[in-house]
mmCIF file of C-alpha atoms and ligand atoms in Angstrom:
data_model
loop_
_atom_site.group_PDB
_atom_site.id
_atom_site.type_symbol
_atom_site.label_atom_id
_atom_site.label_comp_id
_atom_site.label_asym_id
_atom_site.label_seq_id
_atom_site.Cartn_x
_atom_site.Cartn_y
_atom_site.Cartn_z
ATOM 1 C CA MET G 279 0.009 0.044 0.025
ATOM 2 C CA LEU G 280 1.262 3.538 -0.808
ATOM 3 C CA ILE G 281 0.301 6.494 1.197
ATOM 4 C CA LEU G 282 0.744 9.992 0.221
ATOM 5 C CA ALA G 283 0.800 12.267 3.213
ATOM 6 C CA ILE G 284 0.769 16.077 3.726
ATOM 7 C CA GLU G 285 1.726 18.063 6.704
ATOM 8 C CA SER G 286 1.213 21.906 7.042
ATOM 9 C CA SER G 287 0.370 22.447 10.669
ATOM 10 C CA CYS G 288 3.048 25.125 11.521
ATOM 11 C CA ASP G 289 6.095 26.411 9.654
ATOM 12 C CA GLU G 290 7.069 23.397 7.534
ATOM 13 C CA THR G 291 5.269 22.321 4.404
ATOM 14 C CA SER G 292 5.947 18.608 3.880
ATOM 15 C CA ALA G 293 4.769 15.791 1.559
ATOM 16 C CA ALA G 294 5.853 12.241 1.665
ATOM 17 C CA VAL G 295 5.193 8.818 0.122
ATOM 18 C CA VAL G 296 5.218 5.986 2.670
ATOM 19 C CA GLU G 297 4.881 2.323 1.742
ATOM 20 C CA SER G 298 3.490 -0.514 3.742
ATOM 21 C CA THR G 299 4.699 -3.927 2.827
ATOM 22 C CA GLU G 300 3.063 -6.621 4.987
ATOM 23 C CA GLY G 301 2.648 -4.152 7.697
ATOM 24 C CA VAL G 302 6.354 -2.864 7.652
ATOM 25 C CA LEU G 303 6.506 0.860 6.930
ATOM 26 C CA SER G 304 9.186 2.492 4.897
ATOM 27 C CA ILE G 305 9.762 5.971 3.549
ATOM 28 C CA LYS G 306 9.860 6.307 -0.246
ATOM 29 C CA SER G 307 10.207 10.133 -0.170
ATOM 30 C CA ASN G 308 9.841 12.883 2.509
ATOM 31 C CA ILE G 309 10.274 16.422 1.278
ATOM 32 C CA ILE G 310 10.252 19.211 3.821
ATOM 33 C CA ALA G 311 10.135 23.018 2.806
ATOM 34 C CA SER G 312 11.000 24.983 5.947
ATOM 35 C CA GLN G 313 9.807 28.524 6.306
ATOM 36 C CA ILE G 314 11.989 29.229 9.330
ATOM 37 C CA GLU G 315 14.070 31.971 7.571
ATOM 38 C CA ARG G 316 10.841 33.872 6.801
ATOM 39 C CA HIS G 317 9.715 33.772 10.406
ATOM 40 C CA ALA G 318 13.122 34.259 12.006
ATOM 41 C CA LEU G 319 12.952 37.874 10.999
ATOM 42 C CA PHE G 320 10.096 38.274 13.553
ATOM 43 C CA GLY G 321 11.472 35.903 16.357
ATOM 44 C CA GLY G 322 8.596 33.589 15.957
ATOM 45 C CA VAL G 323 6.057 32.030 13.688
ATOM 46 C CA VAL G 324 3.719 34.572 12.034
ATOM 47 C CA PRO G 325 0.532 32.698 11.230
ATOM 48 C CA GLU G 326 -0.370 34.715 8.182
ATOM 49 C CA ILE G 327 3.153 34.294 6.563
ATOM 50 C CA ALA G 328 2.963 30.513 7.429
ATOM 51 C CA SER G 329 -0.391 30.092 5.461
ATOM 52 C CA ARG G 330 1.000 32.003 2.505
ATOM 53 C CA CYS G 331 4.171 30.004 2.332
ATOM 54 C CA HIS G 332 2.292 26.764 2.599
ATOM 55 C CA THR G 333 0.089 27.928 -0.292
ATOM 56 C CA GLU G 334 3.128 28.763 -2.369
ATOM 57 C CA ALA G 335 4.862 25.428 -1.541
ATOM 58 C CA VAL G 336 2.325 22.679 -1.216
ATOM 59 C CA SER G 337 1.653 21.752 -4.796
ATOM 60 C CA ARG G 338 5.426 21.776 -5.726
ATOM 61 C CA ILE G 339 6.334 19.799 -2.625
ATOM 62 C CA THR G 340 3.716 17.159 -3.196
ATOM 63 C CA TYR G 341 4.690 16.518 -6.806
ATOM 64 C CA GLU G 342 8.394 16.478 -5.772
ATOM 65 C CA ALA G 343 7.528 13.857 -3.176
ATOM 66 C CA LEU G 344 5.827 11.722 -5.778
ATOM 67 C CA GLU G 345 8.663 12.140 -8.252
ATOM 68 C CA ARG G 346 11.352 11.234 -5.732
ATOM 69 C CA SER G 347 9.361 8.084 -4.788
ATOM 70 C CA GLY G 348 9.077 6.930 -8.242
ATOM 71 C CA ALA G 349 5.243 6.706 -7.975
ATOM 72 C CA SER G 350 2.631 8.684 -9.620
ATOM 73 C CA VAL G 351 -0.665 9.736 -8.204
ATOM 74 C CA SER G 352 -2.484 6.836 -9.816
ATOM 75 C CA ASP G 353 -0.208 4.360 -7.734
ATOM 76 C CA ILE G 354 -1.312 6.032 -4.431
ATOM 77 C CA ASP G 355 -3.836 4.001 -2.294
ATOM 78 C CA ILE G 356 -4.746 6.538 0.342
ATOM 79 C CA VAL G 357 -4.070 10.287 1.223
ATOM 80 C CA GLY G 358 -3.208 11.216 4.762
ATOM 81 C CA VAL G 359 -3.196 14.822 6.070
ATOM 82 C CA THR G 360 -2.721 16.579 9.397
ATOM 83 C CA ASN G 361 -5.955 18.220 10.352
ATOM 84 C CA ARG G 362 -5.306 19.101 13.964
ATOM 85 C CA PRO G 363 -3.876 20.693 16.137
ATOM 86 C CA GLY G 364 -1.899 23.546 14.694
ATOM 87 C CA LEU G 365 -2.233 26.992 13.137
ATOM 88 C CA ILE G 366 -5.712 27.051 11.568
ATOM 89 C CA GLY G 367 -4.758 28.820 8.435
ATOM 90 C CA ALA G 368 -1.785 26.677 7.936
ATOM 91 C CA LEU G 369 -3.705 23.397 8.466
ATOM 92 C CA LEU G 370 -6.457 24.389 6.072
ATOM 93 C CA VAL G 371 -3.876 24.803 3.198
ATOM 94 C CA GLY G 372 -2.610 21.238 3.438
ATOM 95 C CA LEU G 373 -6.141 19.931 4.256
ATOM 96 C CA ASN G 374 -7.825 21.456 1.281
ATOM 97 C CA PHE G 375 -4.973 20.367 -1.060
ATOM 98 C CA ALA G 376 -5.259 16.799 0.309
ATOM 99 C CA LYS G 377 -9.063 16.894 -0.163
ATOM 100 C CA GLY G 378 -8.655 18.057 -3.721
ATOM 101 C CA LEU G 379 -6.310 15.183 -4.496
ATOM 102 C CA ALA G 380 -8.410 12.564 -2.699
ATOM 103 C CA CYS G 381 -11.623 13.781 -4.432
ATOM 104 C CA SER G 382 -9.994 14.017 -7.981
ATOM 105 C CA TYR G 383 -8.421 10.609 -7.855
ATOM 106 C CA ASP G 384 -11.169 8.974 -5.771
ATOM 107 C CA LEU G 385 -8.841 7.984 -2.979
ATOM 108 C CA PRO G 386 -9.690 7.590 0.755
ATOM 109 C CA LEU G 387 -8.908 10.657 2.847
ATOM 110 C CA VAL G 388 -7.401 10.033 6.235
ATOM 111 C CA PRO G 389 -7.200 12.785 8.831
ATOM 112 C CA VAL G 390 -4.236 12.592 11.147
ATOM 113 C CA HIS G 391 -3.593 14.187 14.630
ATOM 114 C CA HIS G 392 -0.226 15.915 14.470
ATOM 115 C CA ILE G 393 0.933 14.582 17.778
ATOM 116 C CA ARG G 394 0.039 11.013 16.978
ATOM 117 C CA GLY G 395 1.925 11.645 13.829
ATOM 118 C CA HIS G 396 5.065 12.632 15.724
ATOM 119 C CA ILE G 397 4.852 9.430 17.779
ATOM 120 C CA ALA G 398 4.349 7.516 14.555
ATOM 121 C CA ALA G 399 7.860 8.556 13.427
ATOM 122 C CA ASN G 400 8.967 5.634 15.523
ATOM 123 C CA TYR G 401 7.141 3.082 13.340
ATOM 124 C CA PHE G 402 9.848 3.348 10.747
ATOM 125 C CA SER G 403 12.497 1.857 13.124
ATOM 126 C CA SER G 404 13.165 -1.793 13.381
ATOM 127 C CA PRO G 405 12.031 -3.108 15.701
ATOM 128 C CA ALA G 406 9.126 -0.598 15.942
ATOM 129 C CA PRO G 407 7.189 0.055 19.218
ATOM 130 C CA LYS G 408 4.013 -2.077 19.481
ATOM 131 C CA PRO G 409 1.183 -0.807 21.558
ATOM 132 C CA PRO G 410 0.641 -0.625 24.473
ATOM 133 C CA PHE G 411 3.376 1.935 25.241
ATOM 134 C CA LEU G 412 3.910 5.144 26.974
ATOM 135 C CA ALA G 413 4.733 8.048 24.682
ATOM 136 C CA LEU G 414 6.477 11.430 25.401
ATOM 137 C CA ALA G 415 5.729 14.173 22.813
ATOM 138 C CA VAL G 416 8.021 17.088 23.204
ATOM 139 C CA SER G 417 7.714 19.732 20.494
ATOM 140 C CA GLY G 418 7.535 23.442 19.941
ATOM 141 C CA GLY G 419 3.744 23.319 20.739
ATOM 142 C CA HIS G 420 3.376 20.264 23.033
ATOM 143 C CA THR G 421 4.752 18.589 26.020
ATOM 144 C CA SER G 422 2.563 15.509 26.664
ATOM 145 C CA LEU G 423 2.710 12.054 28.152
ATOM 146 C CA ILE G 424 0.362 9.798 26.287
ATOM 147 C CA LEU G 425 -0.663 6.238 26.945
ATOM 148 C CA PHE G 426 -1.104 4.408 23.570
ATOM 149 C CA LYS G 427 -3.529 1.583 24.136
ATOM 150 C CA SER G 428 -3.501 0.781 20.348
ATOM 151 C CA TYR G 429 -2.145 2.573 17.388
ATOM 152 C CA THR G 430 -5.288 4.745 17.165
ATOM 153 C CA GLU G 431 -6.554 4.760 20.800
ATOM 154 C CA CYS G 432 -4.573 6.915 23.226
ATOM 155 C CA GLU G 433 -5.079 8.880 26.423
ATOM 156 C CA THR G 434 -3.189 11.999 27.424
ATOM 157 C CA ILE G 435 -2.116 11.444 31.060
ATOM 158 C CA GLY G 436 0.139 14.524 31.402
ATOM 159 C CA ARG G 437 0.580 17.844 29.611
ATOM 160 C CA THR G 438 2.016 21.303 30.026
ATOM 161 C CA ARG G 439 -0.174 23.873 31.640
ATOM 162 C CA ASP G 440 1.555 26.760 29.873
ATOM 163 C CA ASP G 441 4.607 26.801 27.586
ATOM 164 C CA ALA G 442 5.674 23.695 25.646
ATOM 165 C CA ALA G 443 9.343 22.452 26.056
ATOM 166 C CA GLY G 444 10.440 23.615 22.640
ATOM 167 C CA GLU G 445 8.770 27.051 23.103
ATOM 168 C CA ALA G 446 10.606 27.404 26.378
ATOM 169 C CA PHE G 447 13.886 26.439 24.692
ATOM 170 C CA ASP G 448 13.134 28.980 21.953
ATOM 171 C CA LYS G 449 12.332 31.683 24.476
ATOM 172 C CA ALA G 450 15.425 31.117 26.596
ATOM 173 C CA GLY G 451 17.496 31.035 23.311
ATOM 174 C CA ARG G 452 15.952 34.381 22.343
ATOM 175 C CA LEU G 453 16.823 35.864 25.792
ATOM 176 C CA ILE G 454 20.511 35.085 25.228
ATOM 177 C CA GLY G 455 20.502 36.360 21.664
ATOM 178 C CA LEU G 456 20.171 33.081 19.644
ATOM 179 C CA PRO G 457 18.161 33.365 16.419
ATOM 180 C CA TYR G 458 14.707 31.704 16.173
ATOM 181 C CA PRO G 459 14.177 28.769 16.727
ATOM 182 C CA GLY G 460 16.851 28.585 19.378
ATOM 183 C CA GLY G 461 16.367 24.917 20.446
ATOM 184 C CA ALA G 462 19.184 23.352 18.391
ATOM 185 C CA ALA G 463 21.646 26.231 19.066
ATOM 186 C CA MET G 464 20.845 25.817 22.873
ATOM 187 C CA ASP G 465 21.660 22.116 22.623
ATOM 188 C CA LYS G 466 25.195 22.977 21.347
ATOM 189 C CA LEU G 467 25.927 25.988 23.595
ATOM 190 C CA ALA G 468 24.896 23.933 26.633
ATOM 191 C CA TYR G 469 28.055 21.826 26.284
ATOM 192 C CA GLU G 470 30.229 24.943 26.848
ATOM 193 C CA GLY G 471 28.561 25.909 30.187
ATOM 194 C CA ASP G 472 28.103 24.634 33.707
ATOM 195 C CA PRO G 473 24.619 23.053 34.237
ATOM 196 C CA GLU G 474 24.864 23.935 37.958
ATOM 197 C CA ALA G 475 25.809 27.555 37.530
ATOM 198 C CA ILE G 476 22.228 28.867 37.928
ATOM 199 C CA LYS G 477 19.543 27.515 40.142
ATOM 200 C CA LEU G 478 16.239 27.309 38.105
ATOM 201 C CA PRO G 479 12.921 25.917 39.235
ATOM 202 C CA SER G 480 11.669 22.485 38.068
ATOM 203 C CA ALA G 481 8.984 22.284 35.355
ATOM 204 C CA ALA G 482 7.619 19.106 36.981
ATOM 205 C CA ILE G 483 4.606 20.365 38.932
ATOM 206 C CA PRO G 484 4.787 19.000 42.532
ATOM 207 C CA ASP G 485 1.193 18.185 42.841
ATOM 208 C CA GLY G 486 0.997 14.397 42.131
ATOM 209 C CA SER G 487 -0.230 15.073 38.601
ATOM 210 C CA LEU G 488 1.868 14.240 35.515
ATOM 211 C CA ASP G 489 1.644 17.936 34.293
ATOM 212 C CA PHE G 490 4.418 20.430 33.493
ATOM 213 C CA SER G 491 4.800 24.170 33.795
ATOM 214 C CA PHE G 492 7.765 25.557 31.756
ATOM 215 C CA SER G 493 6.802 29.261 32.428
ATOM 216 C CA GLY G 494 8.563 29.316 35.783
ATOM 217 C CA ILE G 495 11.931 28.344 34.347
ATOM 218 C CA LYS G 496 11.502 31.020 31.636
ATOM 219 C CA THR G 497 10.521 33.749 34.229
ATOM 220 C CA ALA G 498 13.612 32.641 36.436
ATOM 221 C CA VAL G 499 15.930 33.032 33.341
ATOM 222 C CA ILE G 500 14.342 36.491 32.564
ATOM 223 C CA ASN G 501 14.884 37.576 36.219
ATOM 224 C CA TYR G 502 18.468 36.350 36.337
ATOM 225 C CA ILE G 503 19.288 38.195 33.113
ATOM 226 C CA ASN G 504 17.634 41.431 34.242
ATOM 227 C CA THR G 505 19.614 41.412 37.531
ATOM 228 C CA LEU G 506 22.894 40.915 35.627
ATOM 229 C CA ASN G 507 21.916 43.683 33.186
ATOM 230 C CA GLN G 508 21.116 46.062 36.067
ATOM 231 C CA LYS G 509 24.604 45.405 37.364
ATOM 232 C CA GLY G 510 26.095 45.899 34.123
ATOM 233 C CA GLU G 511 27.627 42.418 34.035
ATOM 234 C CA GLU G 512 28.249 40.254 31.082
ATOM 235 C CA LEU G 513 25.815 37.383 30.497
ATOM 236 C CA PRO G 514 27.205 33.876 30.944
ATOM 237 C CA ARG G 515 25.310 32.599 27.876
ATOM 238 C CA ALA G 516 26.672 29.059 27.999
ATOM 239 C CA ASP G 517 25.967 28.735 31.639
ATOM 240 C CA ILE G 518 22.357 29.858 30.973
ATOM 241 C CA ALA G 519 21.959 27.365 28.126
ATOM 242 C CA ALA G 520 23.390 24.520 30.294
ATOM 243 C CA SER G 521 21.410 25.328 33.437
ATOM 244 C CA PHE G 522 18.213 25.777 31.413
ATOM 245 C CA THR G 523 18.779 22.448 29.555
ATOM 246 C CA GLN G 524 19.488 20.679 32.782
ATOM 247 C CA ALA G 525 16.340 22.056 34.434
ATOM 248 C CA ALA G 526 14.158 21.210 31.397
ATOM 249 C CA VAL G 527 15.553 17.662 30.875
ATOM 250 C CA SER G 528 15.523 16.744 34.679
ATOM 251 C CA SER G 529 11.874 17.810 34.772
ATOM 252 C CA VAL G 530 10.824 15.721 31.825
ATOM 253 C CA ILE G 531 12.757 12.737 33.171
ATOM 254 C CA LYS G 532 11.097 13.121 36.613
ATOM 255 C CA LYS G 533 7.456 13.047 35.287
ATOM 256 C CA LEU G 534 8.490 10.318 32.874
ATOM 257 C CA GLY G 535 9.605 8.144 35.791
ATOM 258 C CA ALA G 536 6.283 8.935 37.603
ATOM 259 C CA ALA G 537 4.316 8.095 34.471
ATOM 260 C CA LEU G 538 6.187 4.810 33.971
ATOM 261 C CA ASP G 539 5.429 3.910 37.596
ATOM 262 C CA ARG G 540 1.782 4.797 37.238
ATOM 263 C CA THR G 541 1.140 3.003 34.021
ATOM 264 C CA GLY G 542 3.476 -0.046 34.409
ATOM 265 C CA MET G 543 4.543 0.378 30.780
ATOM 266 C CA CYS G 544 7.815 -1.183 29.733
ATOM 267 C CA ARG G 545 8.056 0.521 26.435
ATOM 268 C CA LEU G 546 8.652 4.164 25.858
ATOM 269 C CA ALA G 547 8.338 6.048 22.581
ATOM 270 C CA VAL G 548 9.666 9.715 22.291
ATOM 271 C CA ALA G 549 9.049 12.091 19.529
ATOM 272 C CA GLY G 550 8.786 15.785 18.568
ATOM 273 C CA GLY G 551 11.390 18.505 17.696
ATOM 274 C CA VAL G 552 12.907 18.561 21.197
ATOM 275 C CA ALA G 553 13.480 14.753 21.008
ATOM 276 C CA ALA G 554 16.496 15.832 18.804
ATOM 277 C CA ASN G 555 18.035 17.311 21.919
ATOM 278 C CA SER G 556 21.175 15.394 22.587
ATOM 279 C CA HIS G 557 21.049 16.003 26.429
ATOM 280 C CA LEU G 558 17.516 14.727 26.606
ATOM 281 C CA ARG G 559 18.434 11.710 24.437
ATOM 282 C CA ARG G 560 21.278 10.810 26.698
ATOM 283 C CA ALA G 561 19.133 11.213 29.797
ATOM 284 C CA LEU G 562 16.393 9.027 28.245
ATOM 285 C CA GLU G 563 18.861 6.363 27.427
ATOM 286 C CA GLU G 564 20.061 6.416 31.139
ATOM 287 C CA LEU G 565 16.506 6.218 32.338
ATOM 288 C CA SER G 566 15.610 3.277 30.020
ATOM 289 C CA GLU G 567 18.855 1.471 31.147
ATOM 290 C CA LYS G 568 18.143 2.034 34.774
ATOM 291 C CA ARG G 569 14.535 0.851 34.471
ATOM 292 C CA GLY G 570 15.217 -1.960 31.971
ATOM 293 C CA ILE G 571 12.594 -0.509 29.569
ATOM 294 C CA GLU G 572 12.621 -0.541 25.692
ATOM 295 C CA LEU G 573 13.262 3.066 24.489
ATOM 296 C CA PHE G 574 12.319 4.265 20.936
ATOM 297 C CA ILE G 575 13.326 7.584 19.583
ATOM 298 C CA PRO G 576 13.285 8.507 15.911
ATOM 299 C CA PRO G 577 16.529 9.715 14.202
ATOM 300 C CA ALA G 578 16.916 13.551 14.607
ATOM 301 C CA SER G 579 15.848 13.811 10.959
ATOM 302 C CA LEU G 580 12.470 12.567 11.731
ATOM 303 C CA CYS G 581 11.994 14.462 15.157
ATOM 304 C CA GLY G 582 10.832 17.721 13.559
ATOM 305 C CA ASP G 583 7.737 18.260 11.515
ATOM 306 C CA ASN G 584 7.620 16.074 8.436
ATOM 307 C CA ALA G 585 4.933 14.216 6.422
ATOM 308 C CA ALA G 586 6.503 10.741 6.583
ATOM 309 C CA MET G 587 5.374 10.514 10.231
ATOM 310 C CA ILE G 588 1.887 11.592 9.161
ATOM 311 C CA GLY G 589 1.809 8.866 6.553
ATOM 312 C CA ALA G 590 2.809 6.262 9.113
ATOM 313 C CA GLN G 591 -0.058 7.146 11.359
ATOM 314 C CA ALA G 592 -2.546 7.547 8.400
ATOM 315 C CA TYR G 593 -1.735 3.840 7.660
ATOM 316 C CA TYR G 594 -2.885 2.778 11.130
ATOM 317 C CA GLU G 595 -5.957 5.175 11.046
ATOM 318 C CA TYR G 596 -6.977 3.796 7.644
ATOM 319 C CA LEU G 597 -6.740 0.195 9.080
ATOM 320 C CA ALA G 598 -8.887 1.300 11.988
ATOM 321 C CA GLY G 599 -11.523 2.717 9.491
ATOM 322 C CA ASN G 600 -10.885 6.337 10.291
ATOM 323 C CA THR G 601 -11.391 7.922 7.050
ATOM 324 C CA ALA G 602 -13.198 11.188 6.337
ATOM 325 C CA ASP G 603 -15.247 12.737 3.467
ATOM 326 C CA ALA G 604 -14.924 16.205 1.767
ATOM 327 C CA SER G 605 -16.622 17.884 4.748
ATOM 328 C CA LEU G 606 -13.440 17.170 6.817
ATOM 329 C CA ASN G 607 -12.357 20.310 8.812
ATOM 330 C CA ALA G 608 -9.270 21.549 10.485
ATOM 331 C CA TYR G 609 -9.000 22.160 14.194
ATOM 332 C CA ALA G 610 -6.494 24.543 15.997
ATOM 333 C CA ALA G 611 -6.933 22.901 19.343
ATOM 334 C CA HIS G 612 -5.426 19.811 20.772
ATOM 335 C CA ILE G 613 -8.606 17.604 20.705
HETATM 336 O O1 LIG M 234 8.025 19.119 16.351
HETATM 337 P P1 LIG M 234 8.461 20.450 15.870
HETATM 338 O O2 LIG M 234 9.303 20.430 14.567
HETATM 339 O O3 LIG M 234 7.306 21.425 15.715
HETATM 340 C C1 LIG M 234 6.190 21.380 16.516
HETATM 341 O O4 LIG M 234 5.243 20.480 16.256
HETATM 342 O O5 LIG M 234 6.128 22.205 17.419
HETATM 343 O O6 LIG M 234 9.322 21.134 17.100
HETATM 344 C C2 LIG M 234 10.023 22.387 16.942
HETATM 345 C C3 LIG M 234 10.669 22.627 18.221
HETATM 346 C C4 LIG M 234 11.269 24.058 18.225
HETATM 347 O O7 LIG M 234 10.857 24.663 19.500
HETATM 348 C C5 LIG M 234 12.734 23.838 18.181
HETATM 349 O O8 LIG M 234 13.454 24.852 18.840
HETATM 350 C C6 LIG M 234 12.822 22.469 19.033
HETATM 351 O O9 LIG M 234 11.750 21.726 18.468
HETATM 352 N N1 LIG M 234 14.100 21.811 18.863
HETATM 353 C C7 LIG M 234 15.048 21.609 19.747
HETATM 354 C C8 LIG M 234 15.982 20.867 19.105
HETATM 355 N N2 LIG M 234 15.827 20.841 17.830
HETATM 356 C C9 LIG M 234 14.652 21.288 17.629
HETATM 357 N N3 LIG M 234 14.937 21.934 21.007
HETATM 358 C C10 LIG M 234 16.025 21.524 21.757
HETATM 359 N N4 LIG M 234 17.157 20.904 21.284
HETATM 360 C C11 LIG M 234 17.204 20.653 20.036
HETATM 361 N N5 LIG M 234 18.244 19.935 19.494
HETATM 362 ZN ZN1 LIG M 235 5.331 19.032 15.370
#
């Protein structure tokens, strides 16, 4: 079975062709057009610009994905598309394009939840995680602990109550002068600093829940920087990056430990842009070794937004009968 997938929920337009051969998923092509340079000028994603860039790119990207895969539209069996959550104007571009394709070629249309898509990036690995498993989604918009009962049935058991992990990385990066998005640059800079230099609060809310709050770390960094600025002292940028990273990573590991205890799961799948963070990856490896659990993390190239992961989830949604007609809508909220 060949799946054509389209992703346009935020600032990357992506199209991919994914193949399922006897249930084993592989990527035939995965084209990603990043808009980051357009948004970097403003220090964050500008929704209106995102929609325009998706509109400009979606057709070209899709036909490039088909060409690279060696398939033509007539070889495609299903069309998968992200329809939630994300920037509504951005989502609608990919969704309407996918609807057009599905209608014109009489193909089943499969809506995909972006976060489920991130987790599905793990299904290309060998071995791939089989439900039930616990998942950690850490991206620019989400920090969630999700219990996957099957490929298509899941329950969010922990979430951030304010900023997402990636958003917090980007904001901390911005405060120390790194260009948007600062996550990857923070990752590198953290190696040059002392993670114990600055005491920062934990993002793991100490209330027995599995929820996070990253706004406290961010405010603590702002206060620390303001104090140094008032004294006219130079900012120890690397120490800030290292201390922030340590605080963010240890918070995630703490709640993950609690979630593993609570659910009794022995398989953990991690995904999302922040899963590319090398410090987090090392801490996750340590956690899985200590607990004797199986850990699945996609290669860094599949951690950020891409359509291959949407294709992987579309495959399982299709098997579960979750197809849609032309009335399919997009939703900004995480529902
Ligand atoms: O999953 P993603 O591509 O988009 C969303 O669905 O949000 O995640 C993007 C986020 C950005 O905040 C970016 O700074 C962060 O992932 N990110 C990182 C790293 N690489 C990307 N954060 C920390 N360390 C990294 N190496
Ligand atoms: Zn994402």
